[in-house]
Short mmCIF file of C-alpha atoms in Angstrom, two decimals:
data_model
loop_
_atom_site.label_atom_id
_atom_site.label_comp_id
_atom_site.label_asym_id
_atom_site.label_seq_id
_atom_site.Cartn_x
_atom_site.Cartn_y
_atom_site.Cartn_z
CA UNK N 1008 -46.18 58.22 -97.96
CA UNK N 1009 -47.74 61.18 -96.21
CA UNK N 1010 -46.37 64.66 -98.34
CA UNK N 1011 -45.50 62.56 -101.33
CA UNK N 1012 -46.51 63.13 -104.91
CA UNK N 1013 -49.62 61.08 -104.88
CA UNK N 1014 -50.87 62.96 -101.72
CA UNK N 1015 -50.20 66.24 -103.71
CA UNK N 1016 -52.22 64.64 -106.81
CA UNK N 1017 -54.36 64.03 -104.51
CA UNK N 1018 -54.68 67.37 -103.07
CA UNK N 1019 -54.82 68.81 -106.12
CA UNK N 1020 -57.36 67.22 -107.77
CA UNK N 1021 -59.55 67.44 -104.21
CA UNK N 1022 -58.92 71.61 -104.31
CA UNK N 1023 -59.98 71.41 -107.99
CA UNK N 1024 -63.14 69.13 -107.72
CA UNK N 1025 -64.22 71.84 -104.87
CA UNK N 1026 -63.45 74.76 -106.76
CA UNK N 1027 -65.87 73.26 -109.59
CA UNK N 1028 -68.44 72.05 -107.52
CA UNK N 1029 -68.51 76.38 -105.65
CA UNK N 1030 -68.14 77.78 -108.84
CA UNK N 1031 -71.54 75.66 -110.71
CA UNK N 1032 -73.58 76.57 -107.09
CA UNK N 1033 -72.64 80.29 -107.48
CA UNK N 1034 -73.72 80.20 -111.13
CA UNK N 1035 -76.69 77.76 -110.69
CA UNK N 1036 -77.62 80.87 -107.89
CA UNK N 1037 -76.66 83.67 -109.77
CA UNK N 1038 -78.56 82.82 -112.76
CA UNK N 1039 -81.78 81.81 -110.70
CA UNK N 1040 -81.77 85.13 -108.97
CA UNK N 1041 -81.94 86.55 -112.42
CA UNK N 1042 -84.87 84.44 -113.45
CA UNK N 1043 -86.70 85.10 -110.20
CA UNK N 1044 -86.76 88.82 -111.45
CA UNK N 1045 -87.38 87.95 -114.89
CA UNK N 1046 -90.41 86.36 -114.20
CA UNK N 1047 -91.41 88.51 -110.73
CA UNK N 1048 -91.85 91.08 -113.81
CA UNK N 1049 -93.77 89.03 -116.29
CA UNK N 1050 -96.14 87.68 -113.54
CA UNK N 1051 -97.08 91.18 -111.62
CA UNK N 1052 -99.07 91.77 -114.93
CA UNK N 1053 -101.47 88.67 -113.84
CA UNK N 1054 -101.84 89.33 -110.56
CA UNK N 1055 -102.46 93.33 -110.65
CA UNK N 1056 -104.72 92.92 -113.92
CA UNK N 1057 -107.82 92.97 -111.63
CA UNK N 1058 -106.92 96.69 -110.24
CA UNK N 1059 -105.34 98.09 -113.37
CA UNK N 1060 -107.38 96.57 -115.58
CA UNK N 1061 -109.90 99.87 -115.81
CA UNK N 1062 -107.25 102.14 -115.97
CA UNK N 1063 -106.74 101.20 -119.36
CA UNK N 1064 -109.53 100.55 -121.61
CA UNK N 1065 -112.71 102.39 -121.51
CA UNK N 1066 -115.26 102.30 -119.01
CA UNK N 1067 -117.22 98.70 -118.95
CA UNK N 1068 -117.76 95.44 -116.78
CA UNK N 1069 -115.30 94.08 -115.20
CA UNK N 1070 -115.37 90.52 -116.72
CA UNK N 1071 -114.98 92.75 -120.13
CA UNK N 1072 -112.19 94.77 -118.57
CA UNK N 1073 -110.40 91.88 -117.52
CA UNK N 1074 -111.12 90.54 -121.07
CA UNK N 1075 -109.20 93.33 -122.25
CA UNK N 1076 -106.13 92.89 -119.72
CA UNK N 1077 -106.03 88.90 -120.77
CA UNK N 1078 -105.88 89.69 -124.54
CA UNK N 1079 -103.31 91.62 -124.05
CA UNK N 1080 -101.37 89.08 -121.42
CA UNK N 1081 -101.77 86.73 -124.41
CA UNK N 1082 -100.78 89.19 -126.96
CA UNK N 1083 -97.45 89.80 -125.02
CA UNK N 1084 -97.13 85.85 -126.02
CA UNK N 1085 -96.62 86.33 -129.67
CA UNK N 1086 -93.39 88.17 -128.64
CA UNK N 1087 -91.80 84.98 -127.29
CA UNK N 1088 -91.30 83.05 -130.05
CA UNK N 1089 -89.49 86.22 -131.84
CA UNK N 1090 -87.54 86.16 -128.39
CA UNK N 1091 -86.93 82.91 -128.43
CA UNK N 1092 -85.39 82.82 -131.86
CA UNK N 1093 -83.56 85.90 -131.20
CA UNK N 1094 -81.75 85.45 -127.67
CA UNK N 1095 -81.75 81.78 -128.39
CA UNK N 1096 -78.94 82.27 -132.10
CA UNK N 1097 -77.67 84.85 -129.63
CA UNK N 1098 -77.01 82.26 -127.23
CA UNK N 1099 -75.71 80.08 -128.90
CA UNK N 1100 -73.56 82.11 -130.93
CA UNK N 1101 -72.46 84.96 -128.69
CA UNK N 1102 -72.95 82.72 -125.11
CA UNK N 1103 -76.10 81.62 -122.48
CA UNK N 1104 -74.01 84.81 -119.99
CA UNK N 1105 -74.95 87.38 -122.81
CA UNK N 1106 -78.24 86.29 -123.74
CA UNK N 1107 -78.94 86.38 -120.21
CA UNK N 1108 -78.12 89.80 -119.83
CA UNK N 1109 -79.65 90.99 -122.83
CA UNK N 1110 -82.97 89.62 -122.09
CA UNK N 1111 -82.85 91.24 -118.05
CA UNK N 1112 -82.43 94.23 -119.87
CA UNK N 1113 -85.55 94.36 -121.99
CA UNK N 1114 -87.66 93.06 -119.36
CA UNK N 1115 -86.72 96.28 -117.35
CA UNK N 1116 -87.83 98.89 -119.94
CA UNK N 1117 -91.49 96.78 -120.34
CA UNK N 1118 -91.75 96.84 -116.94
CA UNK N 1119 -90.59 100.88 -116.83
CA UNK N 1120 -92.99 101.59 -119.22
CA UNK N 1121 -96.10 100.03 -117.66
CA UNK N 1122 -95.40 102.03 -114.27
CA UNK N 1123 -95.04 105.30 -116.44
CA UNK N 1124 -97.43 105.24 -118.73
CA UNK N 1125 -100.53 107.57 -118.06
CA UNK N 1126 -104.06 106.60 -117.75
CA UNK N 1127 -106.95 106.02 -120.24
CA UNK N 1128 -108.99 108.90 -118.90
CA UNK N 1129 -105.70 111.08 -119.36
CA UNK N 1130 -103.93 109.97 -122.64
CA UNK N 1131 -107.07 107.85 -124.13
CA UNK N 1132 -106.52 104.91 -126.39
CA UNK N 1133 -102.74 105.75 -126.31
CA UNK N 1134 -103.10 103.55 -122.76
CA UNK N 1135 -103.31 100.48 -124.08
CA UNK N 1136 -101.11 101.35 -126.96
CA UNK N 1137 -98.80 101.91 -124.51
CA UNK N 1138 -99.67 98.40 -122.58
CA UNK N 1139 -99.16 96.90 -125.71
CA UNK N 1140 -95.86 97.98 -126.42
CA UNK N 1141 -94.69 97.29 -122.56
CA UNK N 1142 -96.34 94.01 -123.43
CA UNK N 1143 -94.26 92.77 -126.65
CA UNK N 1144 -91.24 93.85 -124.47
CA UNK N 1145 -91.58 91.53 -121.82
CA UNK N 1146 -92.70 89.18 -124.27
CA UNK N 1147 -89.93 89.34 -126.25
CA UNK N 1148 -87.51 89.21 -123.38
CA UNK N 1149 -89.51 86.01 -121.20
CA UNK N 1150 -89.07 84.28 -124.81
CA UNK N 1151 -85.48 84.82 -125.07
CA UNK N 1152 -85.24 84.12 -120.92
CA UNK N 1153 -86.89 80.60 -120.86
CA UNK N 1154 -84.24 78.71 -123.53
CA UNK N 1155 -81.26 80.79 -122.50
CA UNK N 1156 -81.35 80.30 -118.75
CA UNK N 1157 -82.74 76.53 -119.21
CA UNK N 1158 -79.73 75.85 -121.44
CA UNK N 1159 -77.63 77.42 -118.75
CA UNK N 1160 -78.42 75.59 -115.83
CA UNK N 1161 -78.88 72.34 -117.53
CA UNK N 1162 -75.50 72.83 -118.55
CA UNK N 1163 -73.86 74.28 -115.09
CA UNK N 1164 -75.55 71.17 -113.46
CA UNK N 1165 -73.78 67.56 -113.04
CA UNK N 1166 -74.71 64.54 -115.09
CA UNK N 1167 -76.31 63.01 -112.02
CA UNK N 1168 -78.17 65.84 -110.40
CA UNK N 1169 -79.47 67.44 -113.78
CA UNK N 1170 -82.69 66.98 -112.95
CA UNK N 1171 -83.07 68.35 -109.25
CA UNK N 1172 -80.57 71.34 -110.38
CA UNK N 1173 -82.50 72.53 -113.12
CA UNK N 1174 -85.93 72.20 -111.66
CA UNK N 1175 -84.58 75.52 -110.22
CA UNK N 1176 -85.91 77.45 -113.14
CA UNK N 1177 -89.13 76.57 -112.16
CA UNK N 1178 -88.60 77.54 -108.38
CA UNK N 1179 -87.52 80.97 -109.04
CA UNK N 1180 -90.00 80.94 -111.74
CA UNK N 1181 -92.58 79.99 -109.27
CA UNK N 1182 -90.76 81.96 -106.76
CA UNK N 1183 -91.28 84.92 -109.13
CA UNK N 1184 -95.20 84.69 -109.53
CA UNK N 1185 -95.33 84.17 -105.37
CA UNK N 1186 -93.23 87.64 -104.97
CA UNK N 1187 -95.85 89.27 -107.10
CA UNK N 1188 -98.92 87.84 -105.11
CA UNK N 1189 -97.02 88.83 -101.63
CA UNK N 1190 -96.50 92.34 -103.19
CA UNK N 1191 -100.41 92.24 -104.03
CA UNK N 1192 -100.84 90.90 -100.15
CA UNK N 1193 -98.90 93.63 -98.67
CA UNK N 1194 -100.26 96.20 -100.82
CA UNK N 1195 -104.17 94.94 -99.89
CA UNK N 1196 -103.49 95.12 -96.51
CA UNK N 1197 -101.60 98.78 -96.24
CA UNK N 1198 -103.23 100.85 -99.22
CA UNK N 1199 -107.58 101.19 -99.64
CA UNK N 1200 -108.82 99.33 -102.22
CA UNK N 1201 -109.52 103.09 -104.13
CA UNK N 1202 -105.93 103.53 -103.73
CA UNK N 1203 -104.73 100.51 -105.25
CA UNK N 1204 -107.16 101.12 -108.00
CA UNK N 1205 -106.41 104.57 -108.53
CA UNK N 1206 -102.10 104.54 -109.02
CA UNK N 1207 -101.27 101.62 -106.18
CA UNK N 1208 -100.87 99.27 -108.67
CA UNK N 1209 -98.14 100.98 -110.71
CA UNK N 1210 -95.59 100.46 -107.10
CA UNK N 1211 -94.77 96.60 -108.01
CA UNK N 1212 -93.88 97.56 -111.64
CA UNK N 1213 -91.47 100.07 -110.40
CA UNK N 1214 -90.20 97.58 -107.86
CA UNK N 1215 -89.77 95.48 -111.09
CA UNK N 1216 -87.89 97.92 -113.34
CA UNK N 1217 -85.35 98.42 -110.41
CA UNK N 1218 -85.36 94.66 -109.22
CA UNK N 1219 -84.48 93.59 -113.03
CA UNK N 1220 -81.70 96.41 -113.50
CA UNK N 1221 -80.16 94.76 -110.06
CA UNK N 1222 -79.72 91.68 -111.60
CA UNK N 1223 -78.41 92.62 -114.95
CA UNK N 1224 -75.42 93.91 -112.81
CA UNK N 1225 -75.33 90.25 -111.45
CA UNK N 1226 -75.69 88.01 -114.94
CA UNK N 1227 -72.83 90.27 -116.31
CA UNK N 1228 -70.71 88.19 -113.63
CA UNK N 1229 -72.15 85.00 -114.10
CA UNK N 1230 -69.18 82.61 -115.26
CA UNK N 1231 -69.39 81.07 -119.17
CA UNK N 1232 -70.53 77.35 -119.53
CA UNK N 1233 -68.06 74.81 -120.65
CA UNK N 1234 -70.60 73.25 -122.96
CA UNK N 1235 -70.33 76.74 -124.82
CA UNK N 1236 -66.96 77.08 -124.56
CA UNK N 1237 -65.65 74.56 -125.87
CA UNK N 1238 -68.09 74.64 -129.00
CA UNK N 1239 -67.17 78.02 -129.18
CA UNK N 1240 -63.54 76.83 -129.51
CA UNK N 1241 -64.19 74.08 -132.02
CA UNK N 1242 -66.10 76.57 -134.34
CA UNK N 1243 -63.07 79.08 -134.10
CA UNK N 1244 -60.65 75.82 -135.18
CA UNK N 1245 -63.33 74.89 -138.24
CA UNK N 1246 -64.02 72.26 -137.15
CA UNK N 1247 -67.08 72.66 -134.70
CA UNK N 1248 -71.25 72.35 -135.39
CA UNK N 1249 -72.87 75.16 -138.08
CA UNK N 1250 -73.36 78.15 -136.41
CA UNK N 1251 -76.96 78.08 -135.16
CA UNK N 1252 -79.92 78.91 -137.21
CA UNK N 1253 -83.55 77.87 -138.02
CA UNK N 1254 -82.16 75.39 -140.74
CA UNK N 1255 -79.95 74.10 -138.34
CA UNK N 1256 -82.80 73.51 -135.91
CA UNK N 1257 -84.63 71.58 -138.17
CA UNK N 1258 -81.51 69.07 -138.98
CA UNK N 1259 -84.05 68.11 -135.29
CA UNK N 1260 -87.32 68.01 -136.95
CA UNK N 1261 -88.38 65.19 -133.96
CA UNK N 1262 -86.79 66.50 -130.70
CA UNK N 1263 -88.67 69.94 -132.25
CA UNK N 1264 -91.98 68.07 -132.48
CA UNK N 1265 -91.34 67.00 -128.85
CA UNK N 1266 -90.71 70.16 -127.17
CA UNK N 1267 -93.89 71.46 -129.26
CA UNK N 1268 -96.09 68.47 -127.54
CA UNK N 1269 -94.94 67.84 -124.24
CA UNK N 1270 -95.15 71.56 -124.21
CA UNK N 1271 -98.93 72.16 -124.96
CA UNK N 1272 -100.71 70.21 -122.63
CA UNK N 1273 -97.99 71.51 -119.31
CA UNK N 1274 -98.59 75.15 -120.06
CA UNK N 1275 -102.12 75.13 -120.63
CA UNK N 1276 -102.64 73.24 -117.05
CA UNK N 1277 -99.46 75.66 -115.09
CA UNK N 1278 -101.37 78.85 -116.89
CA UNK N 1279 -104.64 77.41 -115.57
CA UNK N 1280 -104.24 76.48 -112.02
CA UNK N 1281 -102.01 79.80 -111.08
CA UNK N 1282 -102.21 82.82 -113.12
CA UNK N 1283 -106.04 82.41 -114.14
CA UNK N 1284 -106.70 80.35 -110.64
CA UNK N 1285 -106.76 83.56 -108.84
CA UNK N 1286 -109.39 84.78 -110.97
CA UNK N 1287 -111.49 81.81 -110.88
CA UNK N 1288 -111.96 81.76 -107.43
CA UNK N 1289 -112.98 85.70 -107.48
CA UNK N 1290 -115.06 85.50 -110.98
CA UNK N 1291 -117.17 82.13 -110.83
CA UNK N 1292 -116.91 81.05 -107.14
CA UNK N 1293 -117.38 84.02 -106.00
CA UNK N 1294 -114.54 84.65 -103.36
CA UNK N 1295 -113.17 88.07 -102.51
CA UNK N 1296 -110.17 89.27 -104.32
CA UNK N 1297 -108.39 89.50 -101.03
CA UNK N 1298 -109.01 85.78 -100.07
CA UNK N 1299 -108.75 84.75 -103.85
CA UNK N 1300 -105.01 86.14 -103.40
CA UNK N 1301 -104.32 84.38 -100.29
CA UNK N 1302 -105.50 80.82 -101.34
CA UNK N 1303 -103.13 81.15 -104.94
CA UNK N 1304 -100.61 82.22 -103.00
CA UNK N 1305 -100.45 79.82 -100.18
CA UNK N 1306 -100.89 76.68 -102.82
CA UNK N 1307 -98.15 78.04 -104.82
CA UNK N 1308 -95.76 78.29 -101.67
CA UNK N 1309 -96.12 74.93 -101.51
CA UNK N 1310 -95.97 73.88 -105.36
CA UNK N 1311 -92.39 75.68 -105.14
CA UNK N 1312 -91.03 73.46 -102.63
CA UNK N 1313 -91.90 70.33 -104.29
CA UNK N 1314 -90.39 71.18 -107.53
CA UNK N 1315 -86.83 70.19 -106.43
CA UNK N 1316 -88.35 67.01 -105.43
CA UNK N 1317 -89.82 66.12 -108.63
CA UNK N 1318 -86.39 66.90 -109.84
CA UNK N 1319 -84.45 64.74 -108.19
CA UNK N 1320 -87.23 61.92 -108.16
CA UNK N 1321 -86.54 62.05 -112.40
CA UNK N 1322 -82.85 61.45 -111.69
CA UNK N 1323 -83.69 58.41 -109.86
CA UNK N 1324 -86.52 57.04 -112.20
CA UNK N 1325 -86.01 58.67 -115.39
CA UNK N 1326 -87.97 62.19 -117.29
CA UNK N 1327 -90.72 59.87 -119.07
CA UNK N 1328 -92.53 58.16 -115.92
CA UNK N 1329 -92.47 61.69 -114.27
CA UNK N 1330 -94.13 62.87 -117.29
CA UNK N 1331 -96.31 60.85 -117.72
CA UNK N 1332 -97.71 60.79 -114.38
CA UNK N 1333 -98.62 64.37 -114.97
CA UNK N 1334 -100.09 63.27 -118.20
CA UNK N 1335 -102.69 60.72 -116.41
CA UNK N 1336 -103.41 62.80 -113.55
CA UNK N 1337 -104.15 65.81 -115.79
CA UNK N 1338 -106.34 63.85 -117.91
CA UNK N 1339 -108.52 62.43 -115.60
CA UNK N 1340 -108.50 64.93 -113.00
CA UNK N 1341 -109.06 68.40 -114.65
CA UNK N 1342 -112.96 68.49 -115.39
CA UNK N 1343 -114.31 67.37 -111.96
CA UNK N 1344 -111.43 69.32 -110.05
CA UNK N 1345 -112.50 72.59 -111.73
CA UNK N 1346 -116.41 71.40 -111.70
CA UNK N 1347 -114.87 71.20 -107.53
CA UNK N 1348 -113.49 74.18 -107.17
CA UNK N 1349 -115.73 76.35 -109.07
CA UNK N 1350 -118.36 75.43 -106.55
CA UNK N 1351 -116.21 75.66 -103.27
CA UNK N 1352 -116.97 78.11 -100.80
CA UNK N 1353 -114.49 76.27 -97.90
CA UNK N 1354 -110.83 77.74 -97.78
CA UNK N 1355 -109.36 75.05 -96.51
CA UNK N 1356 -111.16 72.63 -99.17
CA UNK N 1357 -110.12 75.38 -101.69
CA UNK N 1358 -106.64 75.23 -101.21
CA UNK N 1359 -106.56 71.19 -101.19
CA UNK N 1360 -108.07 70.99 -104.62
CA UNK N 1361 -105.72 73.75 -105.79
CA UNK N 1362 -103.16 72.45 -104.30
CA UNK N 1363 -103.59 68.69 -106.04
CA UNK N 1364 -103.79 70.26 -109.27
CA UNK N 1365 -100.31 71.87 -108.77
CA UNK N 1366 -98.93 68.86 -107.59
CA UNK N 1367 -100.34 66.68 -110.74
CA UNK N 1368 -98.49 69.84 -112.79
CA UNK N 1369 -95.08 69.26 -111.09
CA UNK N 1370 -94.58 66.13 -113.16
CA UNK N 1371 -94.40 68.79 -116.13
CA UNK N 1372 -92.65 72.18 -114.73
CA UNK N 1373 -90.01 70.49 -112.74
CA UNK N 1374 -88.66 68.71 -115.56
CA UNK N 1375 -89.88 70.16 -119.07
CA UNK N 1376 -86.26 72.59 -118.87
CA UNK N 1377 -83.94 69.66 -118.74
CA UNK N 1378 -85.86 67.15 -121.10
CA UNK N 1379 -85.61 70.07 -123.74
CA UNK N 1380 -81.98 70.61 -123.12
CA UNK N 1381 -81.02 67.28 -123.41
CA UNK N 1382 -82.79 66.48 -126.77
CA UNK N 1383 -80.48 68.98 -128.65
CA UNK N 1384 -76.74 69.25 -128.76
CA UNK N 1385 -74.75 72.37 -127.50
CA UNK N 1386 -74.74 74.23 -130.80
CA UNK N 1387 -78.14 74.74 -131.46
CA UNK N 1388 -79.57 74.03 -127.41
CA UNK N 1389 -80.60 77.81 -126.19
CA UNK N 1390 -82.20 77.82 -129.57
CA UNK N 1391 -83.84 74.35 -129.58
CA UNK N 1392 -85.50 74.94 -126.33
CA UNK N 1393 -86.10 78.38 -126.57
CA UNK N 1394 -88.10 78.61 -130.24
CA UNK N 1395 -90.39 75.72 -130.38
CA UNK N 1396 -91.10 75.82 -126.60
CA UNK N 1397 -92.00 79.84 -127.14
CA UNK N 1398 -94.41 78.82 -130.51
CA UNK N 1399 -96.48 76.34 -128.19
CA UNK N 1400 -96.50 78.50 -124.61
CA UNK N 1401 -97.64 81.47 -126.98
CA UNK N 1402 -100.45 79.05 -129.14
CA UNK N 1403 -101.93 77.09 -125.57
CA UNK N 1404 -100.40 79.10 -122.78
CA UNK N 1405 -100.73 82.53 -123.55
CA UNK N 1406 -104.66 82.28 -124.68
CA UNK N 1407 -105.80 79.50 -121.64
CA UNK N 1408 -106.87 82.69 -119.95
CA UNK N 1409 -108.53 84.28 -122.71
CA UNK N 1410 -110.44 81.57 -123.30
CA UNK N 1411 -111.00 80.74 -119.85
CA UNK N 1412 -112.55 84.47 -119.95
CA UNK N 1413 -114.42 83.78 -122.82
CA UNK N 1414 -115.99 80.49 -122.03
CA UNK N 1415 -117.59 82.04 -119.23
CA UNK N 1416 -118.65 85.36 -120.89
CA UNK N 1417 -120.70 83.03 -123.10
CA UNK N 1418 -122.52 81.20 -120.43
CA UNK N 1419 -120.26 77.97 -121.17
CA UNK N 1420 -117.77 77.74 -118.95
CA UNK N 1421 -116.83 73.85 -118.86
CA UNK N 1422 -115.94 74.21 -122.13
CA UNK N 1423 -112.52 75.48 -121.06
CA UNK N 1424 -112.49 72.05 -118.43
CA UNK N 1425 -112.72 69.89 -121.01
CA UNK N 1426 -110.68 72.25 -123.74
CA UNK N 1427 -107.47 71.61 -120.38
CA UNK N 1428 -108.34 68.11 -120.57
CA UNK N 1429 -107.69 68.04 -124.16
CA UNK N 1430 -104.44 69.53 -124.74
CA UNK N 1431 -102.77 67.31 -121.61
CA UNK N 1432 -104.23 64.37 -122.90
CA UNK N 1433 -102.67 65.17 -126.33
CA UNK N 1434 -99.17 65.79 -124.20
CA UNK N 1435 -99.89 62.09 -122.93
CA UNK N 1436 -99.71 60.48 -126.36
CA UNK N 1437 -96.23 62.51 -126.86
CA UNK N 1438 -94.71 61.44 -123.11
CA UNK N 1439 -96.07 58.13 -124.06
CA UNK N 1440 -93.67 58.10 -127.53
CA UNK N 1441 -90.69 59.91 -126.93
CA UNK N 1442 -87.51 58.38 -125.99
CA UNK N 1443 -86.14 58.56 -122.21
CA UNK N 1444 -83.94 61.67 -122.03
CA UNK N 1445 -82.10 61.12 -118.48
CA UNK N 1446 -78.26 61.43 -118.90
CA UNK N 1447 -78.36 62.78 -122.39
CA UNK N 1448 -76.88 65.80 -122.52
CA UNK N 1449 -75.30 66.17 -125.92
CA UNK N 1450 -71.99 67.87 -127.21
#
């Protein structure tokens, strides 16, 4: 009967399935836009290395002055697993909304402090003391960042849609690293190159500071998670999981040892084929920085897009076969696309091989958030994904382009190829193993 109770239960539980489904998009968007800065911040290091690089260390080539930039881009990596056991207990103790803020927050003063901080020819080896420092910063909040805001989304997002919700990380993540190259675009084509050298590059780390305290206003509005919530609840009754800590981690010693290999081989290959990419094409085949810049950026554009694809493809097949496609691909592929690329002097054949190698690594970033989140249980999750991911990003991820560097300083270049080839093949054995994680999101 039209106006009876069971069209108001009706009703009601229509108005309340809608008022779910707005409030998870405005915190699945709200917490993006946060990561988006985040990693805008962490990635303008990268990408404005090749202009700030001498105005740091002393006088020298610039392979060595990149040398130095990319030891200490890997040294801001041993921060992250300190972050990631930090923000990730904070997490899960204190909330994913706080940890989120918290770790905004610090990347805004690294960022701050790399814009400020004078040159080498003014201050001396204070410069890169001062790098340093901006460095473990960042470090220390991109650690506590990746487990908090995967945790978050993975647990905003519906059972059947985890997959294409969370590869959202990766999109602003991406989305991040492709603001930073447009910055470097618009900044080529406005400023002289003398310019850019001289204090240019120290305008997209102010951008930063300001960009990050922006969305620290933002996260502080973000809405709890009900995961957290209600664990938060059963703790406060006695009768929820031990509050989280490296000993209750390791009640996981396996889903640890996962996240640590399926890990390696995926950040060695993303670090590879888009922060170090750019200088590849500049260093050893011998492009222009300008045209080096354009080519990353235009094959990342694309890489973006398809992550929400991949996403939504692993809710329909399952995490493993996604994973494991990467695995194959990476395997087989890496050597002769580099050997490719290296040798290239066509754009258009330039960004085709770049952009295949991104594709091959979509089977990894789209999906590595949510496979980590659902192979621990709410009370120890930010923490799970955050510690043991930060450990293998900082051992493979944060040196790929040190050694990339160093390989080539040495007159042995393919070394690094096959070194790439290596770790994702070792990644293949552990997508090979593990068990299928779709759907198992655990309270």
């Amino acid at each position: 009967m039209p106006g009876g109770p069971d069209a108001r239960v009706t009703t009601s539980i229509f108005v309340a399935d809608t008022h779910s489904e707005t409030r998870r998009l405005r915190s699945i968007v709200g917490g993006s836009i946060g990561n988006l800065v985040e990693w805008y911040d962490w990635y303008v290091y990268s990408a404005f290395s090749l202009y700030f690089a001498q105005a740091f260390f002393p006088p020298a080539s610039q392979t060595a002055q990149l040398l130095n930039a990319a030891a200490v881009f890997a040294v801001g990596f041993l921060m992250r697993p300190v972050g990631g056991w930090l923000m990730g207990v904070y997490a899960d103790r204190r909330g994913r909304r706080a940890a989120l803020s918290g770790s905004v927050l610090l990347m805004c003063a690294g960022s701050l402090l790399i814009a400020l901080t004078p040159t080498f020819a003014s201050i001396g080896y204070a410069a890169p003391v001062m790098l340093v420092l901006a460095r473990l910063l960042q470090g220390l909040s991109v650690g506590g960042e990746y487990g908090a805001s995967a945790t978050y989304l993975s647990e905003m997002a519906g059972d059947r849609h985890r997959g294409f919700w969370s590869s959202f990380q990766y999109v602003t993540l991406i989305m991040g690293q492709l603001l930073a190259l447009g910055v470097l675009l618009l900044l080529q084509r406005t400023m002289s190159t003398a310019a850019l050298d001289a204090w240019g590059w120290r305008i997209p780390f102010a951008l930063g500071a300001l960009a990050a305290a922006l969305a620290l206003r933002m996260r502080r509005a973000l809405d709890e998670t009900d995961a957290f919530r209600a664990t938060a609840d059963a703790r406060a009754r006695g009768r929820g999981p031990s509050r989280a800590t490296l000993g209750a981690l390791l009640a996981h010693p396996r889903a640890v040892a996962t996240v640590v290999g399926l890990t390696a081989g995926g950040t060695v290959a993303f670090y590879t084929f888009t922060t170090y990419a750019q200088k590849f094409l500049v260093n050893t085949a011998g492009w222009s920085k300008p045209d080096a810049t354009r080519i990353s950026a235009m094959t990342i554009a694309v890489y973006m897009l398809a992550q929400p694809l991949v996403g939504h493809l692993s809710d329909r097949i399952g995490r493993r076969p996604v994973l494991m496609a990467f695995g194959v691909l990476g395997t087989l592929g890496t050597v002769p696309l580099l050997t490719a690329l290296g040798a290239t002097r066509s754009e258009p054949r330039a960004f085709l091989l770049l952009l295949a190698a991104l594709l091959a690594v979509s089977g990894y970033t789209a999906i590595n958030a949510v496979v980590k989140a659902e192979l621990f249980p709410t009370g120890v999750r930010a923490l799970g994904v955050g510690f043991p991911y930060a450990v293998a990003v900082s051992l493979f991820g944060g040196t790929a382009e040190y050694l990339a560097l160093w390989a080539r300083s040495i007159g042995h270049e393919p070394w690094f190829y096959w070194y790439v080839t290596a770790c994702i093949a070792a990644s293949l054995v552990v997508y090979a193993t593990m068990p299928e994680t779709r759907g198992r999101i655990r309270g």
